[in-house]
Coordinates of C-alpha atoms in Angstrom, one line a residue:
X1 CA 17.8 6.5 13.6
X2 CA 14.4 5.7 12.0
X3 CA 11.5 7.8 11.0
X4 CA 8.5 7.8 13.4
X5 CA 5.1 6.8 12.0
X6 CA 2.1 9.1 12.0
X7 CA -1.4 7.7 11.6
X8 CA -4.3 9.6 10.1
X9 CA -7.9 8.4 10.2
X10 CA -11.2 9.6 8.8
X11 CA -12.5 9.6 12.4
X12 CA -9.8 12.2 13.5
X13 CA -11.0 15.6 14.6
X14 CA -10.6 17.9 11.6
X15 CA -10.2 15.1 9.1
X16 CA -10.9 16.5 5.6
X17 CA -13.1 13.8 4.3
X18 CA -15.3 11.1 5.9
X19 CA -15.8 8.5 3.2
X20 CA -14.0 8.9 -0.1
X21 CA -16.5 8.7 -2.9
X22 CA -14.7 10.3 -5.8
X23 CA -11.1 11.1 -7.0
X24 CA -11.1 14.6 -5.5
X25 CA -11.8 13.2 -2.1
X26 CA -8.7 11.1 -2.2
X27 CA -6.6 14.0 -3.6
X28 CA -7.8 16.1 -0.7
X29 CA -7.0 13.4 1.8
X30 CA -3.5 13.0 0.5
X31 CA -2.9 16.8 0.4
X32 CA -3.8 17.0 4.1
X33 CA -1.9 13.9 5.2
X34 CA 1.2 14.3 3.1
X35 CA 1.7 18.1 2.7
X36 CA -0.6 20.3 4.9
X37 CA -1.7 18.5 8.0
X38 CA -5.0 19.0 9.8
X39 CA -6.3 19.4 13.3
X40 CA -3.4 18.7 15.7
X41 CA -1.6 16.4 13.2
X42 CA 1.4 17.6 11.2
X43 CA 1.9 16.4 7.6
X44 CA 4.3 13.6 6.7
X45 CA 6.6 15.9 4.9
X46 CA 6.0 15.2 1.2
X47 CA 5.6 18.0 -1.3
X48 CA 2.9 18.7 -3.9
X49 CA 4.9 19.1 -7.1
X50 CA 2.1 19.4 -9.8
X51 CA -1.6 19.5 -10.0
X52 CA -4.3 19.7 -12.7
X53 CA -7.5 20.7 -11.0
X54 CA -9.5 20.4 -14.3
X55 CA -8.7 16.7 -14.7
X56 CA -8.5 15.8 -11.0
X57 CA -4.8 14.8 -10.8
X58 CA -2.0 15.6 -8.4
X59 CA 1.7 14.7 -8.1
X60 CA 3.5 14.3 -4.8
X61 CA 7.2 13.7 -4.0
X62 CA 8.8 12.1 -1.0
X63 CA 11.5 14.0 0.9
X64 CA 14.7 13.8 -1.2
X65 CA 16.8 14.8 1.8
X66 CA 16.0 11.5 3.6
X67 CA 14.5 9.4 0.8
X68 CA 14.8 8.7 -2.9
X69 CA 12.8 11.8 -4.0
X70 CA 10.4 9.5 -5.9
X71 CA 7.2 10.8 -7.5
X72 CA 3.7 9.6 -7.0
X73 CA 0.6 10.7 -9.1
X74 CA -3.0 10.1 -8.2
X75 CA -5.5 10.9 -10.9
X76 CA -9.1 10.3 -11.9
X77 CA -9.2 7.4 -14.3
X78 CA -11.3 9.3 -16.8
X79 CA -10.6 13.0 -16.0
X80 CA -13.9 13.5 -14.2
X81 CA -15.0 13.6 -10.5
X82 CA -18.1 11.5 -10.6
X83 CA -19.1 9.3 -7.7
X84 CA -17.3 6.0 -7.7
X85 CA -15.0 7.0 -10.6
X86 CA -11.8 4.9 -10.2
X87 CA -8.4 6.4 -9.4
X88 CA -5.1 5.7 -11.0
X89 CA -1.9 5.6 -8.9
X90 CA 1.4 6.0 -10.8
X91 CA 5.0 6.1 -9.5
X92 CA 8.1 7.2 -11.2
X93 CA 11.7 8.2 -10.5
X94 CA 11.0 11.7 -11.8
X95 CA 8.2 13.9 -13.3
X96 CA 8.1 17.3 -15.0
X97 CA 4.3 17.7 -15.0
X98 CA 1.1 15.8 -14.4
X99 CA 1.3 12.7 -16.6
X100 CA 4.9 13.4 -17.8
X101 CA 7.2 10.8 -16.4
X102 CA 10.9 10.1 -16.2
X103 CA 11.6 6.4 -15.7
X104 CA 8.0 5.5 -14.9
X105 CA 7.7 2.5 -12.7
X106 CA 4.1 1.4 -12.9
X107 CA 0.4 2.4 -12.7
X108 CA -2.3 0.6 -10.8
X109 CA -6.1 1.4 -10.9
X110 CA -8.3 1.3 -7.7
X111 CA -12.0 1.2 -7.3
X112 CA -14.1 3.6 -5.3
X113 CA -17.3 2.2 -4.0
X114 CA -19.2 4.6 -1.8
X115 CA -22.0 2.3 -0.9
X116 CA -19.6 -0.4 0.5
X117 CA -16.8 1.6 2.0
X118 CA -16.6 3.5 5.2
X119 CA -13.7 5.8 6.0
X120 CA -10.0 5.7 5.3
X121 CA -6.6 5.4 6.9
X122 CA -3.2 6.9 5.9
X123 CA -0.1 6.2 7.9
X124 CA 3.6 6.5 7.2
X125 CA 6.6 8.8 7.1
X126 CA 8.3 11.3 4.8
X127 CA 9.7 8.4 2.7
X128 CA 6.7 6.1 2.3
X129 CA 3.1 5.6 3.4
X130 CA 0.1 3.2 3.3
X131 CA -3.3 4.4 2.0
X132 CA -6.2 2.2 3.0
X133 CA -9.9 2.3 2.0
X134 CA -12.0 0.6 4.7
X135 CA -14.9 -1.8 3.9
X136 CA -18.1 -0.9 5.6
X137 CA -18.5 -4.5 6.8
X138 CA -17.3 -5.3 10.3
X139 CA -15.7 -8.6 9.6
X140 CA -12.1 -8.8 8.7
X141 CA -12.6 -10.7 5.4
X142 CA -15.5 -9.7 3.1
X143 CA -17.6 -10.7 0.2
X144 CA -16.2 -10.1 -3.3
X145 CA -18.6 -7.2 -3.7
X146 CA -17.3 -5.4 -0.6
X147 CA -13.7 -6.3 -1.4
X148 CA -14.0 -4.4 -4.8
X149 CA -13.6 -1.1 -3.0
X150 CA -11.6 -2.3 0.0
X151 CA -7.9 -2.0 -0.6
X152 CA -4.5 -1.3 1.0
X153 CA -1.6 0.2 -1.1
X154 CA 1.9 1.2 -0.2
X155 CA 3.7 4.1 -2.0
X156 CA 7.3 5.1 -1.4
X157 CA 10.7 3.7 -0.5
X158 CA 11.0 0.1 0.6
X159 CA 13.4 -0.7 3.5
X160 CA 16.1 -1.9 1.1
X161 CA 18.9 -4.3 2.2
X162 CA 21.3 -2.4 0.0
X163 CA 22.4 1.0 1.5
X164 CA 23.5 2.1 -2.0
X165 CA 20.1 1.2 -3.7
X166 CA 19.3 3.9 -6.2
X167 CA 15.8 2.7 -6.9
X168 CA 13.9 1.8 -3.7
X169 CA 10.8 3.8 -4.7
X170 CA 7.8 1.7 -5.8
X171 CA 4.1 1.0 -5.4
X172 CA 3.0 -2.2 -3.6
X173 CA -0.2 -3.8 -4.9
X174 CA -1.6 -7.2 -5.9
X175 CA -1.3 -7.0 -9.7
X176 CA 1.7 -8.8 -11.3
X177 CA 3.6 -7.7 -14.4
X178 CA 5.2 -4.4 -15.5
X179 CA 2.2 -3.3 -17.7
X180 CA 0.0 -0.5 -16.3
X181 CA -3.4 -1.8 -15.1
X182 CA -6.4 -0.1 -16.7
X183 CA -9.1 -2.0 -14.9
X184 CA -9.8 -2.9 -11.3
X185 CA -11.4 -5.8 -9.5
X186 CA -11.5 -7.2 -6.0
X187 CA -9.1 -10.0 -7.0
X188 CA -6.4 -7.4 -7.7
X189 CA -6.2 -6.1 -4.2
X190 CA -3.8 -7.2 -1.5
X191 CA -5.9 -9.2 0.9
X192 CA -7.9 -10.7 -1.9
X193 CA -5.0 -12.3 -3.7
X194 CA -2.0 -14.2 -2.6
X195 CA 0.2 -11.9 -4.6
X196 CA 2.0 -9.0 -3.0
X197 CA 4.0 -7.3 -5.8
X198 CA 6.4 -4.4 -6.2
X199 CA 7.8 -3.4 -9.6
X200 CA 11.2 -1.9 -9.3
X201 CA 14.2 -0.7 -11.3
X202 CA 17.6 -2.4 -10.6
X203 CA 19.3 -1.4 -7.4
X204 CA 22.3 0.2 -9.2
X205 CA 20.1 2.0 -11.7
X206 CA 19.9 1.3 -15.4
X207 CA 17.0 0.2 -17.6
X208 CA 14.5 -2.5 -17.1
X209 CA 11.7 -3.0 -14.5
X210 CA 11.4 -6.2 -12.6
X211 CA 8.8 -8.0 -10.4
X212 CA 9.5 -8.5 -6.7
X213 CA 7.1 -10.5 -4.6
X214 CA 6.4 -11.5 -1.1
X215 CA 6.6 -15.3 -0.7
X216 CA 3.3 -16.1 0.9
X217 CA 4.3 -19.7 1.2
X218 CA 1.4 -21.6 3.0
X219 CA -0.8 -18.5 3.1
X220 CA -2.8 -19.6 0.2
X221 CA -6.3 -20.2 1.6
X222 CA -9.1 -18.7 -0.3
X223 CA -12.4 -17.6 1.2
X224 CA -12.7 -20.6 3.5
X225 CA -11.5 -20.1 7.0
X226 CA -10.8 -23.1 9.2
X227 CA -10.0 -20.9 12.1
X228 CA -12.7 -18.2 11.9
X229 CA -12.5 -17.0 15.5
X230 CA -9.4 -18.5 16.9
X231 CA -6.8 -15.7 16.5
X232 CA -7.9 -13.7 19.5
X233 CA -9.0 -16.8 21.6
X234 CA -5.8 -18.8 21.2
X235 CA -3.3 -19.3 24.0
X236 CA -0.4 -19.3 21.4
X237 CA 1.5 -16.0 20.9
X238 CA 1.0 -14.2 17.6
X239 CA 4.4 -14.0 15.8
X240 CA 4.8 -11.5 12.9
X241 CA 7.4 -12.0 10.2
X242 CA 8.4 -9.0 8.0
X243 CA 7.3 -9.1 4.4
X244 CA 10.5 -9.5 2.3
X245 CA 10.4 -8.7 -1.4
X246 CA 12.1 -11.5 -3.4
X247 CA 12.9 -11.6 -7.1
X248 CA 10.4 -13.7 -9.0
X249 CA 7.4 -13.9 -11.3
X250 CA 4.4 -16.2 -11.6
X251 CA 6.0 -18.0 -14.6
X252 CA 9.7 -17.8 -13.6
X253 CA 10.6 -19.5 -10.3
X254 CA 13.6 -18.3 -8.3
X255 CA 15.8 -21.1 -9.6
X256 CA 15.6 -19.8 -13.1
X257 CA 16.2 -16.1 -12.3
X258 CA 19.6 -14.5 -12.8
X259 CA 20.6 -12.5 -9.8
X260 CA 23.3 -9.9 -9.4
X261 CA 24.4 -7.0 -7.3
X262 CA 21.9 -4.9 -9.3
X263 CA 19.1 -7.5 -8.9
X264 CA 19.6 -9.4 -5.6
X265 CA 17.2 -12.2 -4.8
X266 CA 16.2 -10.5 -1.6
X267 CA 15.7 -6.7 -2.2
X268 CA 14.3 -5.5 1.2
X269 CA 11.1 -5.4 3.3
X270 CA 7.9 -3.5 2.8
X271 CA 7.5 -1.1 5.7
X272 CA 4.8 -2.1 8.2
X273 CA 3.7 -5.2 6.4
X274 CA 3.9 -8.5 8.3
X275 CA 2.9 -12.2 7.8
X276 CA 1.2 -13.6 10.9
X277 CA 2.0 -17.0 12.4
X278 CA -1.7 -17.7 12.6
X279 CA -4.3 -17.4 9.8
X280 CA -8.0 -16.9 10.3
X281 CA -10.3 -14.6 12.2
X282 CA -13.0 -14.1 9.6
X283 CA -15.8 -13.9 12.2
X284 CA -13.9 -11.5 14.5
X285 CA -15.0 -7.8 14.2
X286 CA -12.8 -4.8 14.0
X287 CA -9.7 -4.2 12.0
X288 CA -7.2 -3.0 14.6
X289 CA -6.0 -5.3 17.4
X290 CA -3.1 -5.2 19.9
X291 CA -0.6 -8.1 20.2
X292 CA 2.2 -8.0 22.7
X293 CA 1.4 -4.3 23.4
X294 CA 1.8 -3.4 19.7
X295 CA -1.1 -2.2 17.6
X296 CA -1.7 -4.0 14.3
X297 CA -4.3 -3.6 11.6
X298 CA -5.4 -6.6 9.5
X299 CA -5.2 -6.3 5.7
X300 CA -8.8 -6.7 4.9
X301 CA -9.9 -8.6 1.9
X302 CA -11.7 -11.7 0.5
X303 CA -9.0 -14.2 1.3
X304 CA -8.5 -15.7 4.8
X305 CA -6.5 -13.2 6.8
X306 CA -2.7 -13.6 6.8
X307 CA -1.3 -10.1 6.4
X308 CA -1.1 -7.4 9.0
X309 CA 0.1 -3.8 9.2
X310 CA 2.1 -2.6 12.2
X311 CA 0.6 0.8 13.1
X312 CA 3.3 2.3 15.3
X313 CA 7.0 2.5 15.8
X314 CA 9.7 3.6 13.3
X315 CA 10.6 2.8 9.7
X316 CA 14.0 2.9 7.9
X317 CA 15.9 2.4 11.2

């Protein structure tokens, strides 16, 4: 039996923050969505493990009874709460305090850009969730400037193909490599790059962190859109393919990668993330649309739209 998805939006009654302009805004949003709830919405069932109010940092953990018990830290990039100060997201197998990691997985930095963002969305379960910062533009794909503060990030357990996987916890972002990122740009964000990357430990445990990527295949178009308004006007059905994480790096194609039970070529799927059968839609307005009676949200960014998030149903079935 799967875990039902709950969706939280900045437009909800009782939502804690309208537009996130500083690190504390996002910490407050995640406290409410993951741990406390607000209005008529219950929390996802994560726990707040540690917090340092002076440096604007908080650590959350997913439910170890149903999930991996992985740890997630959100923190101000410079220890202050100024407007548009970037945030650092870090994930690890364990933590004993703010900034103290056991088997750290990776850190990624995200921009906050109050003048060009408008609201937020968080949705997920007690094992994993997406956090999304909306662009204030109405079009699905945006300019590079608007895309700097427009991002979609997954934190939590993937839906692994291995029922004995000891390390399904990760952060899904657009930056490749196992090094922590200490800068942020529009071109790092999913939706503005063809890369969808998760850094993970081997399935059976042990040392070493490895890249896993979604094979975008033909979805490589840049800012040009040969089908700007055709997605909603077409007579063809929209078909969605789950985003499968495959072993690989930018410099090492699959043929040269050693695979094993610990490091299978196909690791699992990213909850809610799908590749669409049709690209395009740059001139269409709005982010959420219904296909075959199911609500999806486009992954907004500078590149031509190819990725969508399924906003309802169950994960980890």
